[in-house]
One Martini backbone bead per residue (centre of mass of N, CA, C, O) as a GRO file, in nm:
protein
  173
    1GLY     BB    1   0.057   0.061  -0.023
    2GLU     BB    2   0.295   0.260   0.015
    3LEU     BB    3   0.412   0.215  -0.266
    4LEU     BB    4   0.166   0.318  -0.422
    5VAL     BB    5   0.169   0.605  -0.313
    6LYS     BB    6   0.454   0.672  -0.414
    7HIS     BB    7   0.397   0.611  -0.708
    8LEU     BB    8   0.171   0.823  -0.746
    9ALA     BB    9   0.340   1.066  -0.659
   10LEU     BB   10   0.555   1.033  -0.880
   11GLU     BB   11   0.361   1.045  -1.120
   12ARG     BB   12   0.262   1.335  -1.062
   13LYS     BB   13   0.537   1.468  -1.079
   14TYR     BB   14   0.594   1.378  -1.364
   15ASN     BB   15   0.348   1.513  -1.495
   16ASN     BB   16   0.419   1.799  -1.396
   17LEU     BB   17   0.696   1.810  -1.538
   18GLU     BB   18   0.592   1.756  -1.823
   19GLY     BB   19   0.410   2.006  -1.829
   20ALA     BB   20   0.637   2.212  -1.779
   21ILE     BB   21   0.803   2.137  -2.029
   22ASN     BB   22   0.585   2.202  -2.235
   23LEU     BB   23   0.560   2.500  -2.156
   24LYS     BB   24   0.855   2.570  -2.216
   25ASN     BB   25   0.849   2.489  -2.514
   26GLU     BB   26   0.634   2.696  -2.588
   27GLU     BB   27   0.794   2.943  -2.498
   28VAL     BB   28   1.035   2.898  -2.683
   29HIS     BB   29   0.875   2.909  -2.946
   30SER     BB   30   0.760   3.190  -2.898
   31LEU     BB   31   1.037   3.329  -2.880
   32LYS     BB   32   1.133   3.250  -3.160
   33MET     BB   33   0.909   3.400  -3.310
   34GLU     BB   34   0.979   3.680  -3.198
   35VAL     BB   35   1.265   3.686  -3.310
   36GLN     BB   36   1.183   3.657  -3.606
   37LYS     BB   37   1.010   3.913  -3.613
   38SER     BB   38   1.239   4.102  -3.532
   39LYS     BB   39   1.421   4.042  -3.774
   40GLU     BB   40   1.216   4.134  -3.985
   41SER     BB   41   1.190   4.421  -3.878
   42ILE     BB   42   1.486   4.496  -3.906
   43ASN     BB   43   1.502   4.448  -4.210
   44ALA     BB   44   1.284   4.652  -4.285
   45ILE     BB   45   1.423   4.894  -4.155
   46GLN     BB   46   1.684   4.874  -4.322
   47GLU     BB   47   1.546   4.908  -4.597
   48VAL     BB   48   1.424   5.182  -4.539
   49SER     BB   49   1.693   5.315  -4.477
   50ARG     BB   50   1.822   5.269  -4.753
   51THR     BB   51   1.606   5.412  -4.916
   52LYS     BB   52   1.641   5.680  -4.773
   53GLU     BB   53   1.936   5.721  -4.852
   54GLU     BB   54   1.894   5.715  -5.156
   55LEU     BB   55   1.700   5.954  -5.162
   56ASN     BB   56   1.889   6.156  -5.033
   57GLN     BB   57   2.107   6.136  -5.250
   58THR     BB   58   1.931   6.218  -5.485
   59LEU     BB   59   1.849   6.490  -5.367
   60LYS     BB   60   2.134   6.605  -5.344
   61GLU     BB   61   2.198   6.589  -5.645
   62LYS     BB   62   1.961   6.762  -5.743
   63LEU     BB   63   2.035   7.009  -5.578
   64ALA     BB   64   2.313   7.053  -5.699
   65GLU     BB   65   2.215   7.086  -5.985
   66SER     BB   66   2.026   7.321  -5.928
   67LYS     BB   67   2.243   7.511  -5.820
   68ARG     BB   68   2.414   7.520  -6.071
   69GLY     BB   69   2.192   7.628  -6.255
   70HIS     BB   70   2.133   7.878  -6.087
   71ASN     BB   71   2.418   7.998  -6.097
   72GLU     BB   72   2.428   8.021  -6.403
   73GLN     BB   73   2.185   8.209  -6.424
   74LEU     BB   74   2.300   8.432  -6.249
   75GLY     BB   75   2.547   8.486  -6.424
   76ALA     BB   76   2.392   8.557  -6.682
   77TYR     BB   77   2.231   8.786  -6.557
   78ALA     BB   78   2.471   8.959  -6.472
   79GLU     BB   79   2.581   8.989  -6.758
   80LEU     BB   80   2.329   9.128  -6.872
   81LEU     BB   81   2.332   9.369  -6.681
   82THR     BB   82   2.604   9.475  -6.770
   83LYS     BB   83   2.539   9.513  -7.067
   84HIS     BB   84   2.299   9.698  -7.021
   85SER     BB   85   2.455   9.924  -6.876
   86VAL     BB   86   2.649   9.980  -7.106
   87LEU     BB   87   2.434  10.048  -7.316
   88GLU     BB   88   2.294  10.271  -7.157
   89SER     BB   89   2.542  10.452  -7.139
   90ALA     BB   90   2.592  10.482  -7.441
   91ARG     BB   91   2.318  10.604  -7.507
   92ASN     BB   92   2.346  10.849  -7.322
   93ASN     BB   93   2.611  10.963  -7.446
   94LEU     BB   94   2.484  10.998  -7.737
   95GLY     BB   95   2.192  11.121  -7.703
   96GLY     BB   96   2.036  10.985  -7.948
   97ALA     BB   97   2.191  11.012  -8.227
   98ILE     BB   98   2.122  10.708  -8.257
   99LYS     BB   99   1.861  10.606  -8.483
  100LEU     BB  100   1.635  10.379  -8.567
  101THR     BB  101   1.448  10.345  -8.823
  102ASN     BB  102   1.196  10.191  -8.971
  103GLU     BB  103   1.347  10.149  -9.236
  104GLU     BB  104   1.603  10.019  -9.118
  105VAL     BB  105   1.461   9.786  -8.985
  106GLN     BB  106   1.327   9.678  -9.241
  107SER     BB  107   1.593   9.635  -9.391
  108PHE     BB  108   1.710   9.435  -9.193
  109LYS     BB  109   1.483   9.227  -9.216
  110THR     BB  110   1.522   9.178  -9.517
  111GLU     BB  111   1.813   9.075  -9.497
  112VAL     BB  112   1.750   8.838  -9.319
  113GLN     BB  113   1.549   8.700  -9.509
  114THR     BB  114   1.746   8.669  -9.743
  115ALA     BB  115   1.949   8.498  -9.591
  116LYS     BB  116   1.755   8.267  -9.535
  117GLU     BB  117   1.690   8.199  -9.828
  118SER     BB  118   1.980   8.147  -9.915
  119THR     BB  119   2.024   7.916  -9.720
  120ASN     BB  120   1.803   7.735  -9.834
  121VAL     BB  121   1.917   7.714 -10.118
  122LEU     BB  122   2.192   7.597 -10.033
  123THR     BB  123   2.080   7.349  -9.893
  124GLU     BB  124   1.940   7.229 -10.139
  125ALA     BB  125   2.192   7.216 -10.319
  126ASN     BB  126   2.353   7.032 -10.130
  127GLN     BB  127   2.153   6.797 -10.134
  128SER     BB  128   2.166   6.755 -10.438
  129LEU     BB  129   2.469   6.692 -10.447
  130GLU     BB  130   2.458   6.449 -10.260
  131ARG     BB  131   2.271   6.282 -10.440
  132SER     BB  132   2.454   6.287 -10.689
  133ASN     BB  133   2.700   6.154 -10.555
  134GLN     BB  134   2.557   5.895 -10.480
  135MET     BB  135   2.489   5.811 -10.769
  136LYS     BB  136   2.782   5.806 -10.870
  137GLU     BB  137   2.884   5.594 -10.674
  138GLU     BB  138   2.691   5.376 -10.776
  139GLN     BB  139   2.793   5.378 -11.070
  140ILE     BB  140   3.085   5.312 -11.009
  141HIS     BB  141   3.029   5.044 -10.876
  142THR     BB  142   2.889   4.914 -11.117
  143LEU     BB  143   3.130   4.944 -11.313
  144LYS     BB  144   3.329   4.776 -11.148
  145VAL     BB  145   3.169   4.517 -11.158
  146GLU     BB  146   3.155   4.497 -11.467
  147LEU     BB  147   3.463   4.496 -11.512
  148GLU     BB  148   3.521   4.238 -11.356
  149GLU     BB  149   3.340   4.058 -11.528
  150SER     BB  150   3.484   4.118 -11.796
  151LYS     BB  151   3.763   4.018 -11.715
  152ARG     BB  152   3.678   3.730 -11.662
  153GLY     BB  153   3.575   3.678 -11.948
  154HIS     BB  154   3.840   3.747 -12.096
  155ASN     BB  155   4.018   3.542 -11.949
  156GLY     BB  156   3.853   3.300 -12.045
  157GLN     BB  157   3.906   3.345 -12.348
  158LEU     BB  158   4.213   3.333 -12.334
  159GLY     BB  159   4.227   3.047 -12.226
  160ALA     BB  160   4.081   2.912 -12.467
  161SER     BB  161   4.275   3.011 -12.688
  162LYS     BB  162   4.530   2.878 -12.573
  163VAL     BB  163   4.431   2.590 -12.593
  164ALA     BB  164   4.377   2.591 -12.897
  165TYR     BB  165   4.666   2.665 -12.981
  166ASN     BB  166   4.805   2.421 -12.848
  167GLU     BB  167   4.654   2.209 -13.019
  168LEU     BB  168   4.751   2.308 -13.295
  169LEU     BB  169   5.052   2.281 -13.234
  170ALA     BB  170   5.038   1.976 -13.176
  171MET     BB  171   4.943   1.893 -13.465
  172HIS     BB  172   5.203   2.018 -13.622
  173THR     BB  173   5.434   1.843 -13.445
   0.00000   0.00000   0.00000
């Protein structure tokens, strides 16, 4: 009887320990899952951080480009202001002695238009010459090909004549 009581008590302790071990295993598994989720979160955060860095770098480059362009524009504007002030000064010094009349302006516009038309005519003539040169090059190429074919034919005839001559010579000797 006493042995049975001890056996049952040991069995209860064993079952309690087994239950505690199972709970610990579940806790360990749960902790492993939390660690995995933490790793995934850290990876996601690192990816976001990398993307943010890349965007920041791109923005810095765009800003630098924009600043360069802006500085160039400012330099050009300053240059224009300088030229304007020089021209304004020259105009004031001359006291308006030089004035372009409407006729002179119209004459200048006409000259510009004539120059444009001449340029167009020259461009068309140049294009026509280029087309003509291209056609001549194609003709030259065709003639070269025909000449090569003719040479081959002529050489073939010479070869046949030589053979016939040699045969005649052989008959007479």
